[in-house]
mmCIF file of C-alpha atoms and ligand atoms in Angstrom:
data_model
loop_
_atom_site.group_PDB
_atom_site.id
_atom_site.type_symbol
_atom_site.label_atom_id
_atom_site.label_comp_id
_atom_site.label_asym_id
_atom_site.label_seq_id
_atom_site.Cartn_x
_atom_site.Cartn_y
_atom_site.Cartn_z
ATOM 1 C CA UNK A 148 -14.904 18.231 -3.544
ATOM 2 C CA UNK A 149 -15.455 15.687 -0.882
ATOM 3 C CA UNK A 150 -14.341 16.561 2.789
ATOM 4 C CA UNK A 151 -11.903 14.597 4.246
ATOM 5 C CA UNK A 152 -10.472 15.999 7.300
ATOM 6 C CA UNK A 153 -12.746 18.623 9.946
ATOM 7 C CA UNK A 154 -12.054 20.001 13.497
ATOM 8 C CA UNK A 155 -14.714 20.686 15.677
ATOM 9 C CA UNK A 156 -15.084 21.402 19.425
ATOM 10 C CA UNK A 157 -14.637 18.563 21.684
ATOM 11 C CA UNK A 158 -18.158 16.625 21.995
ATOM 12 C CA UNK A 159 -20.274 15.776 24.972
ATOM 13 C CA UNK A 160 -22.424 13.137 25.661
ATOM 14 C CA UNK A 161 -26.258 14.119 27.110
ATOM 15 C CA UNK A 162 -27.237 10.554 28.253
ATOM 16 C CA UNK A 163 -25.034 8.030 29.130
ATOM 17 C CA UNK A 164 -24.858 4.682 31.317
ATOM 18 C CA UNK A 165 -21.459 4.164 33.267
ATOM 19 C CA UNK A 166 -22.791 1.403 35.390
ATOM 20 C CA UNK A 167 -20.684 0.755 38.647
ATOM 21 C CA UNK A 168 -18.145 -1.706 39.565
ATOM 22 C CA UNK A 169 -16.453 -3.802 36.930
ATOM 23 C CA UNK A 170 -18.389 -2.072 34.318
ATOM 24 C CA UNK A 171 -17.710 1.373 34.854
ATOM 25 C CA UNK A 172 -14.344 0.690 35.196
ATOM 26 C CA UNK A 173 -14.076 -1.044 31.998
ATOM 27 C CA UNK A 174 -16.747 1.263 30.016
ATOM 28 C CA UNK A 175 -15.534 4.638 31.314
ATOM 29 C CA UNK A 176 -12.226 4.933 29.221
ATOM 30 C CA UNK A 177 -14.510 4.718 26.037
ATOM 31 C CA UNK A 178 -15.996 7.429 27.236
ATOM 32 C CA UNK A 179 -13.508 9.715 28.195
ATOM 33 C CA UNK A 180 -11.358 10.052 25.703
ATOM 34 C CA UNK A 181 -13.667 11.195 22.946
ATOM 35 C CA UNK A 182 -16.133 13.168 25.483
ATOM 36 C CA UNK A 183 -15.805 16.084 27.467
ATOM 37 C CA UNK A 184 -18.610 15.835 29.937
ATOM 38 C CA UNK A 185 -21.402 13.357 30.237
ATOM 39 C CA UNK A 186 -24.897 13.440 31.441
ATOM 40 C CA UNK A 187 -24.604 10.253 33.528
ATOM 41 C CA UNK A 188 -27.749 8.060 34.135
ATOM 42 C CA UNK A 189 -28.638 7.092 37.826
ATOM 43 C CA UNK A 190 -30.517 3.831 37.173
ATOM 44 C CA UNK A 191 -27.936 1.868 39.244
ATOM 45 C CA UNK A 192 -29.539 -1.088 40.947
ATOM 46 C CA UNK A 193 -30.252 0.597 43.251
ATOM 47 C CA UNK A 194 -30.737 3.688 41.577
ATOM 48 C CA UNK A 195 -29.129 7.215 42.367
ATOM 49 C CA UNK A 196 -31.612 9.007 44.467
ATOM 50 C CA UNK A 197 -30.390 11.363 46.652
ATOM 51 C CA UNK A 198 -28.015 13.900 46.086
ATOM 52 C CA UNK A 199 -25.320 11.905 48.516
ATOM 53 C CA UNK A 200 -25.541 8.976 46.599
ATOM 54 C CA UNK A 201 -24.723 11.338 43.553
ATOM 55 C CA UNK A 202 -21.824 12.596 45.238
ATOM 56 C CA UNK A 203 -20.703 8.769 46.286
ATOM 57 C CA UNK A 204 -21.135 7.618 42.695
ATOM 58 C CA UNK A 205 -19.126 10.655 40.740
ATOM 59 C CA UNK A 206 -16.259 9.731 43.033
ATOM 60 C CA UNK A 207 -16.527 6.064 41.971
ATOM 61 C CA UNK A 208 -16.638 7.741 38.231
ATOM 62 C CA UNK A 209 -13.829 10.059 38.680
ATOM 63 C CA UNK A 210 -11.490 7.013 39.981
ATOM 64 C CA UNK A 211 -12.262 5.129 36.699
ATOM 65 C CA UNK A 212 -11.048 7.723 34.367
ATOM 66 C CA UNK A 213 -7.607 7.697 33.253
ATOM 67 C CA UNK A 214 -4.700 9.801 33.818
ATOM 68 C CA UNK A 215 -4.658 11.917 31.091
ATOM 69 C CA UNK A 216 -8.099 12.156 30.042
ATOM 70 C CA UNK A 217 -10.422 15.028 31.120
ATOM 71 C CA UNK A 218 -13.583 14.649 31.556
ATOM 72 C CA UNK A 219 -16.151 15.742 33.810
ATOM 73 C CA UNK A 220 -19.346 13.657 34.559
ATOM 74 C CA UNK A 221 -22.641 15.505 34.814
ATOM 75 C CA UNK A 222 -24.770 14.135 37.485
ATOM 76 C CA UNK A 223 -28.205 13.263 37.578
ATOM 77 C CA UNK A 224 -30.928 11.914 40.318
ATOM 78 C CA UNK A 225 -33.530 9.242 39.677
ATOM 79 C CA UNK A 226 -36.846 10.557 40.493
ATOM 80 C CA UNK A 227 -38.980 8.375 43.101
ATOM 81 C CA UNK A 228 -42.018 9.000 44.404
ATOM 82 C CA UNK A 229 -40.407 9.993 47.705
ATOM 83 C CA UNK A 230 -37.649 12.185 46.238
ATOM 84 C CA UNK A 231 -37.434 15.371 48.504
ATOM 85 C CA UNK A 232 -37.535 18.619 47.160
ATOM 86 C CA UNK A 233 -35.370 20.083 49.304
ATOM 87 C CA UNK A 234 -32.464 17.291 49.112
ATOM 88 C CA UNK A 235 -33.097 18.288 44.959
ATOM 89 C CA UNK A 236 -33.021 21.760 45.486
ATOM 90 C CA UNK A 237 -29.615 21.309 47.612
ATOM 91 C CA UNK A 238 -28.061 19.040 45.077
ATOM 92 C CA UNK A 239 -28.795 21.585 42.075
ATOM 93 C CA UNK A 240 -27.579 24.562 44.050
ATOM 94 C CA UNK A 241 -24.381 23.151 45.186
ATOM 95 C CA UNK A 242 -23.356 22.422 41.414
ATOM 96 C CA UNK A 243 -23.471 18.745 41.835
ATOM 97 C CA UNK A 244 -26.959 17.990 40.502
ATOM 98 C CA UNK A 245 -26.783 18.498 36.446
ATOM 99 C CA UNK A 246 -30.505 17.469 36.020
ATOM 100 C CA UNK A 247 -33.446 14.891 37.607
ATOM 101 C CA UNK A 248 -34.304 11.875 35.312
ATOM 102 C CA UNK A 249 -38.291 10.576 35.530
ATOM 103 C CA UNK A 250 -38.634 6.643 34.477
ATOM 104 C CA UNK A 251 -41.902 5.529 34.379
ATOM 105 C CA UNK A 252 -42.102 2.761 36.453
ATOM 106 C CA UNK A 253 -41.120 -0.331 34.413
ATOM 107 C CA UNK A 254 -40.293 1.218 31.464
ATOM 108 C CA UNK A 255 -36.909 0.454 30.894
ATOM 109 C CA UNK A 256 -33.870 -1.264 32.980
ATOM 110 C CA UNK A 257 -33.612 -0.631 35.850
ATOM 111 C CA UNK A 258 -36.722 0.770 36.371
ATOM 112 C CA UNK A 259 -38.410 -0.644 39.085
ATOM 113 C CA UNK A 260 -38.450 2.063 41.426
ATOM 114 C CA UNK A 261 -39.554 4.913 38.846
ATOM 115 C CA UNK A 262 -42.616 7.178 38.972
ATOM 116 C CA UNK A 263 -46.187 5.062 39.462
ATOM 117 C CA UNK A 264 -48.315 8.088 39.948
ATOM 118 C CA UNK A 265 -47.092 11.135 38.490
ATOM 119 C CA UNK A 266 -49.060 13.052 40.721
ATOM 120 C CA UNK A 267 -46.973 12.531 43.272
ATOM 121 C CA UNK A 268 -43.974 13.853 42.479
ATOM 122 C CA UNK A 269 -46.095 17.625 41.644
ATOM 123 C CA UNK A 270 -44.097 18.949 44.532
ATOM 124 C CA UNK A 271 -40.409 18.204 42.856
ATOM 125 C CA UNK A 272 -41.459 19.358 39.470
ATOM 126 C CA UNK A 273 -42.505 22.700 40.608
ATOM 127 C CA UNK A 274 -39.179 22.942 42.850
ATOM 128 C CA UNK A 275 -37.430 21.858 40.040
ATOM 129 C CA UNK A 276 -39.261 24.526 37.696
ATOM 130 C CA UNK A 277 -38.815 27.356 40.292
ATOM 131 C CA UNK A 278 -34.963 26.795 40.380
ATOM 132 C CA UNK A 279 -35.135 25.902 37.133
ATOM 133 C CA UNK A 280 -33.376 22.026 36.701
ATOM 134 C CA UNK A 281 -33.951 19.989 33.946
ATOM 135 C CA UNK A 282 -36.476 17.566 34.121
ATOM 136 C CA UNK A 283 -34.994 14.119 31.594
ATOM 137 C CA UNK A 284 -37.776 12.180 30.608
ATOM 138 C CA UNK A 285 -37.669 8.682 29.438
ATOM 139 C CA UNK A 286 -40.754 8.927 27.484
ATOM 140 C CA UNK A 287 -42.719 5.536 27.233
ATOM 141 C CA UNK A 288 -45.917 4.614 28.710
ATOM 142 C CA UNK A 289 -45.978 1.276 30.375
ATOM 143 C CA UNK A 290 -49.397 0.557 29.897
ATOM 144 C CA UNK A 291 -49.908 -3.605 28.704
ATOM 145 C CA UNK A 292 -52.265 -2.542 26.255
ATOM 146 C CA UNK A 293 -50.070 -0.125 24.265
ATOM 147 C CA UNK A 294 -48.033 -1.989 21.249
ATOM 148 C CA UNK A 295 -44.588 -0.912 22.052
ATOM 149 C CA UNK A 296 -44.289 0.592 19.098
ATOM 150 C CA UNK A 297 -46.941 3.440 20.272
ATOM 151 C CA UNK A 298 -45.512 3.787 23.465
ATOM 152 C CA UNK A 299 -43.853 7.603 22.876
ATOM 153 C CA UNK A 300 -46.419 9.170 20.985
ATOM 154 C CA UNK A 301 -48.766 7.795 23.854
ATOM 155 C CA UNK A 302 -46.475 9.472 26.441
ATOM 156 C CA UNK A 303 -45.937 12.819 24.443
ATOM 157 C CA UNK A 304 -49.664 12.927 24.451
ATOM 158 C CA UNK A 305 -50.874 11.264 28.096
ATOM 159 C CA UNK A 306 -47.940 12.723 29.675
ATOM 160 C CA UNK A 307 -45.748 15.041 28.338
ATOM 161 C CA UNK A 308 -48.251 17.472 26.836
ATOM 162 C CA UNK A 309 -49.878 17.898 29.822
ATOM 163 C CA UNK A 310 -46.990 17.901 32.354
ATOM 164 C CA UNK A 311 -45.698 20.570 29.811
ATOM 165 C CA UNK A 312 -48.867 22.541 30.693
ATOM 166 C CA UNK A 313 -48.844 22.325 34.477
ATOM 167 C CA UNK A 314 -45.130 23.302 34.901
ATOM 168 C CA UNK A 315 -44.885 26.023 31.357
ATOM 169 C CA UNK A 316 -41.455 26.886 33.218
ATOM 170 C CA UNK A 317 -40.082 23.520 33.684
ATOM 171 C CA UNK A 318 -36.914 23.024 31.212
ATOM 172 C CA UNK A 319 -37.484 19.443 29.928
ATOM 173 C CA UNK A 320 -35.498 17.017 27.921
ATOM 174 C CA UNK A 321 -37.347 14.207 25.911
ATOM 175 C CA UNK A 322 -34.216 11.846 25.869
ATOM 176 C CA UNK A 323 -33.638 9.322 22.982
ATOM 177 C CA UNK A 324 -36.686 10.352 20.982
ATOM 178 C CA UNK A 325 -37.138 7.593 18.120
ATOM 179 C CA UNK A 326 -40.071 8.829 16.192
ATOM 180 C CA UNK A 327 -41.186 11.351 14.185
ATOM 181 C CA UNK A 328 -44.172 12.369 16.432
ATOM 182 C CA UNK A 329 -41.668 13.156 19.486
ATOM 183 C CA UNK A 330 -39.425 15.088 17.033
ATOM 184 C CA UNK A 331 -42.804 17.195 15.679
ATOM 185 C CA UNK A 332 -43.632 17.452 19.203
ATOM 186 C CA UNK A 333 -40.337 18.723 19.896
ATOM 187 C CA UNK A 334 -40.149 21.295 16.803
ATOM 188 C CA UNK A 335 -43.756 22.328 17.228
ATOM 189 C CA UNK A 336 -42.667 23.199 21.442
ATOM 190 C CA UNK A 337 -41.895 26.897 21.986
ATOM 191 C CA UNK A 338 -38.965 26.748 23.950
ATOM 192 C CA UNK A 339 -37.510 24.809 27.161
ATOM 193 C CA UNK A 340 -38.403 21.448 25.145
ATOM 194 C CA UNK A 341 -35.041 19.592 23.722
ATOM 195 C CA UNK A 342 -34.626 16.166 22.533
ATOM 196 C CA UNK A 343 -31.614 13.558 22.792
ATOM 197 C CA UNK A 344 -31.041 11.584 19.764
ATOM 198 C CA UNK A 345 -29.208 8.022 19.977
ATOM 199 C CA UNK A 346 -26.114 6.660 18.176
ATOM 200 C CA UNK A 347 -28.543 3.460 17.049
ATOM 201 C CA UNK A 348 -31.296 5.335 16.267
ATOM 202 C CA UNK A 349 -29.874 7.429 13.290
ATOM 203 C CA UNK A 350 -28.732 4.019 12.124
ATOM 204 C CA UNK A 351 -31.007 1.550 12.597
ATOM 205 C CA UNK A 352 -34.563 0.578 11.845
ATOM 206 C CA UNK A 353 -36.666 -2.268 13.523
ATOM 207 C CA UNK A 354 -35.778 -4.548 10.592
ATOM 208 C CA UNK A 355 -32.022 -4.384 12.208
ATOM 209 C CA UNK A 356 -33.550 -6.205 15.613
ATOM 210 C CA UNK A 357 -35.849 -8.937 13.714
ATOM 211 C CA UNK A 358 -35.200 -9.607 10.131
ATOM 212 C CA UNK A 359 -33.123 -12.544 9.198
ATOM 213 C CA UNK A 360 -33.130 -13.902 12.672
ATOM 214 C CA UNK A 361 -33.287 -12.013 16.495
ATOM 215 C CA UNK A 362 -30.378 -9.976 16.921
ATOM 216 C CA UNK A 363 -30.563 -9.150 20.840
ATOM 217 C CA UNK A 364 -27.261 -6.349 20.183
ATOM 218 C CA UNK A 365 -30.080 -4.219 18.343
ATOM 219 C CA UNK A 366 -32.793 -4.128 21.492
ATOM 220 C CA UNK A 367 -32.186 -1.260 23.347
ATOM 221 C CA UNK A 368 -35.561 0.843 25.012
ATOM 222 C CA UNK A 369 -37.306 2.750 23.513
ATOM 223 C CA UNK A 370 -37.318 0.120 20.526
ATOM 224 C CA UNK A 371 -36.377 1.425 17.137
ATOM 225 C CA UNK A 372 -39.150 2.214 14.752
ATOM 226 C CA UNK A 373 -39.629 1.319 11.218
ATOM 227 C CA UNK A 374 -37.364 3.396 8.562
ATOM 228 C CA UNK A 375 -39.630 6.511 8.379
ATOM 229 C CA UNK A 376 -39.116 7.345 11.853
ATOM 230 C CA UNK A 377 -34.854 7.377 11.378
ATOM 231 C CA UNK A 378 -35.155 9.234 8.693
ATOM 232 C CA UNK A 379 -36.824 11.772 10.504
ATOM 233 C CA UNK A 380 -34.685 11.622 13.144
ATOM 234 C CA UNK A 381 -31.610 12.268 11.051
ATOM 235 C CA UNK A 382 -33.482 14.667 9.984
ATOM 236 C CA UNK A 383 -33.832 16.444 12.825
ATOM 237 C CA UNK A 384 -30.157 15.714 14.168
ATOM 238 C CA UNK A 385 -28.903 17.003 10.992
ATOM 239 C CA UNK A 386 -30.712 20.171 9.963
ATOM 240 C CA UNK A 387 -28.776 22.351 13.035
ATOM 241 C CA UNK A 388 -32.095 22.866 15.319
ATOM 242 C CA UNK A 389 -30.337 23.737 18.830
ATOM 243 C CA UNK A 390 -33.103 21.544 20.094
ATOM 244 C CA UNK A 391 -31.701 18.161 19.042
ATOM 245 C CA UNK A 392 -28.557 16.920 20.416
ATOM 246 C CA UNK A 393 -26.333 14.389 20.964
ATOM 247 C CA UNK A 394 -26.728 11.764 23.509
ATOM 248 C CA UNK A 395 -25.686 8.237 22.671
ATOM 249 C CA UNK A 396 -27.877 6.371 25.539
ATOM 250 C CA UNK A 397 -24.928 3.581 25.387
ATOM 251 C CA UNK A 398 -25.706 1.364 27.334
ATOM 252 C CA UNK A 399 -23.865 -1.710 28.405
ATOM 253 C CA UNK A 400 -24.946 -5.000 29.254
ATOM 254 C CA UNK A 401 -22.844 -7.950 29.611
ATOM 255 C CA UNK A 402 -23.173 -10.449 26.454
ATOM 256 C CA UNK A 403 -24.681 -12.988 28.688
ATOM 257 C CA UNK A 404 -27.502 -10.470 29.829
ATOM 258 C CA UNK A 405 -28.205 -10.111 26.200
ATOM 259 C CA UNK A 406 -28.134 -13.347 24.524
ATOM 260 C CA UNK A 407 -30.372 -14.554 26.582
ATOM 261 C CA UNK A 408 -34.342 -16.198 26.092
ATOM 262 C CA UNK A 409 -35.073 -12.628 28.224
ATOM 263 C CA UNK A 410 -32.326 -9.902 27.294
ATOM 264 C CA UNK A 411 -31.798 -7.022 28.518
ATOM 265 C CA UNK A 412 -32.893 -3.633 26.815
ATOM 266 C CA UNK A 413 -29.165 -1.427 26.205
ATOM 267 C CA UNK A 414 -26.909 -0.589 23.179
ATOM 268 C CA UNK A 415 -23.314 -0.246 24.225
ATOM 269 C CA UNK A 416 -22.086 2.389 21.358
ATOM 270 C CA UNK A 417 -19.614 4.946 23.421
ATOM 271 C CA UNK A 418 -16.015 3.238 21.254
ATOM 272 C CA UNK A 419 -17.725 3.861 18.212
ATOM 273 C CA UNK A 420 -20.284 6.920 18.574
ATOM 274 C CA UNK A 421 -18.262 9.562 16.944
ATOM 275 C CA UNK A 422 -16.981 7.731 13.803
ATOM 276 C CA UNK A 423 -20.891 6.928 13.706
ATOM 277 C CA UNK A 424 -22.125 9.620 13.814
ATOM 278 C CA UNK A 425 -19.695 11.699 11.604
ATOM 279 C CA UNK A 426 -20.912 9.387 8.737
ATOM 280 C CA UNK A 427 -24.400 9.614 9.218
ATOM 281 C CA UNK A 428 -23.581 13.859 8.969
ATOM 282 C CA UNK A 429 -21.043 12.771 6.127
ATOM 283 C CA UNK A 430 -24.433 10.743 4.041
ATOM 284 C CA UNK A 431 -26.686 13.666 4.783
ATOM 285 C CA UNK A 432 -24.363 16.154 3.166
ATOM 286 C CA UNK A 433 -24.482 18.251 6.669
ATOM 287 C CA UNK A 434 -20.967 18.023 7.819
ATOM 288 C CA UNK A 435 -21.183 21.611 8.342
ATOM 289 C CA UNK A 436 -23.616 20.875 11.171
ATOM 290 C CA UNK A 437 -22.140 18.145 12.578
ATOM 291 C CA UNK A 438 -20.387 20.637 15.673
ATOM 292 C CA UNK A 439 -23.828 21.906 16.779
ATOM 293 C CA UNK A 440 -25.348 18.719 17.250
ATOM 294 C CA UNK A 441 -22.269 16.557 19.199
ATOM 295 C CA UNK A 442 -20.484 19.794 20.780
ATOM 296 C CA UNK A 443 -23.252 23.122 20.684
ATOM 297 C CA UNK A 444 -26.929 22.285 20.765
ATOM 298 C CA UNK A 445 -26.172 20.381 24.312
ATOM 299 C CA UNK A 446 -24.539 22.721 26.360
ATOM 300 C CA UNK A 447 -26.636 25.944 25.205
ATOM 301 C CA UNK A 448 -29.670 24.121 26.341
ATOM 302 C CA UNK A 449 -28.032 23.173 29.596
ATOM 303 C CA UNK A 450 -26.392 26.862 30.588
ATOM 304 C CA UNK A 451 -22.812 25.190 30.228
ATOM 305 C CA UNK A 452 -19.827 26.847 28.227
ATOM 306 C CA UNK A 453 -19.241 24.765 25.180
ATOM 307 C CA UNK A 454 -15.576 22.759 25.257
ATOM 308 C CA UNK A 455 -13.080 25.229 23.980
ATOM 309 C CA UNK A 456 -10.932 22.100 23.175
ATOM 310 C CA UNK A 457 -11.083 20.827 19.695
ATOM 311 C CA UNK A 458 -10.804 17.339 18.351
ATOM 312 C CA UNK A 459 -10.110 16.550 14.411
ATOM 313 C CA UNK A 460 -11.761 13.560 12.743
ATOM 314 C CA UNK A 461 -10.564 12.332 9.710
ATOM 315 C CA UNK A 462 -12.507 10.313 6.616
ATOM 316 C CA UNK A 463 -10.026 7.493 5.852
ATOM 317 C CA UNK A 464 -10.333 5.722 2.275
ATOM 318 C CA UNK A 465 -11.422 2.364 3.396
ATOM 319 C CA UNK A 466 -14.107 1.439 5.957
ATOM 320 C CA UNK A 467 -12.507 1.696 9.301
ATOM 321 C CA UNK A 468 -12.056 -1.785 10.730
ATOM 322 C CA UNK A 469 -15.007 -1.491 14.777
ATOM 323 C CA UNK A 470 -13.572 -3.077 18.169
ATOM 324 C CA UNK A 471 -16.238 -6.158 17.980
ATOM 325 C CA UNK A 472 -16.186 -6.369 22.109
ATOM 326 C CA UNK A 473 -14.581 -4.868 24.751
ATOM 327 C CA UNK A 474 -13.663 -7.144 28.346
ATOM 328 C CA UNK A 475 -14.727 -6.609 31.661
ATOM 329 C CA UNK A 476 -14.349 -8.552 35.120
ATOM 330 C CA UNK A 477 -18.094 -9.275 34.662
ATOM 331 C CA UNK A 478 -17.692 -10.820 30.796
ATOM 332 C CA UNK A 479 -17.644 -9.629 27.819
ATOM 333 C CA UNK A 480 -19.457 -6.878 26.053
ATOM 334 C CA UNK A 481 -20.848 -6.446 22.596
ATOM 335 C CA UNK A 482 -19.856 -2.843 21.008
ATOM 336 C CA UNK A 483 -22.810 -1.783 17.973
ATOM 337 C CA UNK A 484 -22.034 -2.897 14.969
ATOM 338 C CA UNK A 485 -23.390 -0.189 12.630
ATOM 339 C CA UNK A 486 -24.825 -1.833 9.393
ATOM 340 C CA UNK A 487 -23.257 0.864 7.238
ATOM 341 C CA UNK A 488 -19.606 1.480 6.455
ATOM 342 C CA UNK A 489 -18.214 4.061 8.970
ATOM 343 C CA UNK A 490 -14.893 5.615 7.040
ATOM 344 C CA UNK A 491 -14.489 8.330 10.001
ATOM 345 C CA UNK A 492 -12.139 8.455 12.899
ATOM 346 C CA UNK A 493 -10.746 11.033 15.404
ATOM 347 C CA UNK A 494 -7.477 11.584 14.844
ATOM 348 C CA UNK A 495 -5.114 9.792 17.021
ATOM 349 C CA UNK A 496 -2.600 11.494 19.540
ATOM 350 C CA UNK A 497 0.521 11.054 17.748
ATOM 351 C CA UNK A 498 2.538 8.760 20.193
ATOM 352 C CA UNK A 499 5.612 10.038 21.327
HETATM 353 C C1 NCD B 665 -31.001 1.534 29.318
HETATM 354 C C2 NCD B 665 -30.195 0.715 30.311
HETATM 355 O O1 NCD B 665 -29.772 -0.392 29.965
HETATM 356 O O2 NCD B 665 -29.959 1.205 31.426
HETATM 357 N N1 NCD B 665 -31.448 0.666 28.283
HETATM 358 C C3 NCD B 665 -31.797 1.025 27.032
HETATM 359 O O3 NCD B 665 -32.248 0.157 26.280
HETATM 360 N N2 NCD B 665 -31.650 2.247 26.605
HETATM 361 C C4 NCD B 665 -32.131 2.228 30.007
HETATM 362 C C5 NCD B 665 -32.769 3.309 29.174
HETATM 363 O O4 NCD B 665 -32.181 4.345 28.924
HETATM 364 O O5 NCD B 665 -33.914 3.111 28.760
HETATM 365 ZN ZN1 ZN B 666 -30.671 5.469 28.677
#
């Protein structure tokens, strides 16, 4: 018998872009009413370095959520080359600082003022290992001559591996890991290693991006892979290992960022993530496991309680009908279009 109807424990979201200004205030809703807590990204322009600019920027959060919805955002700092240790250390023990997120310089949007020389930022990591904060890793080399398609397994071996064995105690997340050498990496790790895993990426192959013309609402960083790599990430999303867990890396850029002869790299997936990702549990026959990976996996590896709140989604007959765009003072912006039929929902507060 086919399930139709489940309840699990109100989801979080362990890598998200809010933006600021116009954006957030538009984006944030989508957010907040299906998720609990977010791990929110600091690559503002400029980026969130220090823990007052955290501070400043969960306030600017907080104002865009709506009465009504509860949600808590999880802050995070951008890790320069001239972060101080002590201003992390602060930040972390004062409850504000969730986490410290390490772009290589260039990698991704909004990158520009990431990590060069990761020597140089030694004296964090073993601050952050000694008090024990997450280090978030966006895990792509930015080295010209590496094909973009090579650019994880490259960092898991130039740069995780051995950052792994200079800091044994740091806690590390490798966020929105798209191939199957980061999620062997990942399963092969003894402990303090996690992984995030993407809305797109348990969706979409490469073919999505460029075959049958260039479809710029499919380019997000890292890239997606070719088909053997999503398949091993739904995989790994699917089979209940507390290392993998949700977090949907949406990412919004206006449509005229995007369509563009340069666009920018970002899915925008929040209004759609958890009927998504339901069905891609629903097709793997792992329903069961479907809790763990949006609403268990995430906070175990971060120390948090999990939500005691629970949410219900339901599996409707027909395919349900996607929000196409959503408006913002700044234009619009292009929600993913999953290439599959999505069928599931959360249940709707009755209206009264
Ligand atoms: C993100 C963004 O737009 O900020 N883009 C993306 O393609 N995922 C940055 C990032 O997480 O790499
Ligand atoms: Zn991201």
């Amino acid at each position: 018998m086919s399930i139709n109807d489940i309840s699990i424990r109100r989801p979080d979201d362990w890598h998200l872009h809010l933006r600021d200004g116009d954006v957030l205030a538009a984006v944030t809703p989508h957010t907040s009413v299906d998720f609990a807590r977010a791990i929110v990204m600091p690559n503002l322009v400029p980026p969130v370095v220090t823990t007052g600019d955290a501070a400043a920027y969960r306030e600017r959060i907080l104002a865009a959520v709506p009465d009504g919805h509860r949600f808590e955002p999880l802050m995070t700092l951008y890790l320069t080359e001239t972060t101080d240790p002590n201003d992390v250390a602060a930040g972390a023990s004062s409850g504000l600082i969730t986490a410290v997120k390490l772009y290589p310089a260039g990698a991704t949007t909004n990158s520009a003022s990431g990590v060069r020389d990761i020597k140089k930022v030694y004296a964090v990591l073993a601050r952050m290992e000694e008090i024990d904060l997450p280090l978030l890793v966006h895990g792509e080399v930015t080295d010209e001559e590496i094909d973009i398609f090579d650019r994880e397994a490259v960092f898991i071996e130039r740069v995780l591996d051995p950052l792994r064995r200079r800091f044994p105690g740091l806690r590390i997340v490798l966020e929105h890991v798209t191939t199957a050498d980061g999620v062997d990496y990942v399963k092969s790790s003894s402990g303090g290693l996690a992984a995030t895993i993407t809305t797109h990426h348990l969706i979409i192959n490469r073919n999505a991006i460029l075959a049958g013309g260039i479809r710029p609402h499919y380019y997000c960083l890292p890239v997606a892979k070719r088909e053997s790599h999503r398949a091993a990430l739904c995989e790994a999303a699917t089979s209940g290992d507390s290392r993998f867990f949700l977090g949907t890396d949406s990412a919004p850029h206006v449509d005229a960022a995007k369509e563009t002869a340069c666009g920018c790299a970002g899915i925008f997936s929040s209004p759609v993530t958890l009927g998504c990702v339901a069905q891609v549990f629903d097709n793997h026959g792992a329903l069961d496991r479907l809790e763990a990976f949006t609403s268990l996996n995430g906070p175990a590896f971060y120390r948090l309680p999990a939500n005691e709140e629970r949410i219900r989604l339901i599996k409707h007959d027909a395919p349900i009908e996607l929000p196409a765009s959503i408006t913002t003072a700044d234009g619009g912006i292009t929600v993913f279009d999953p290439p599959i039929d999505i069928h599931w929902q959360r249940e709707q507060a009755a209206s009264t």
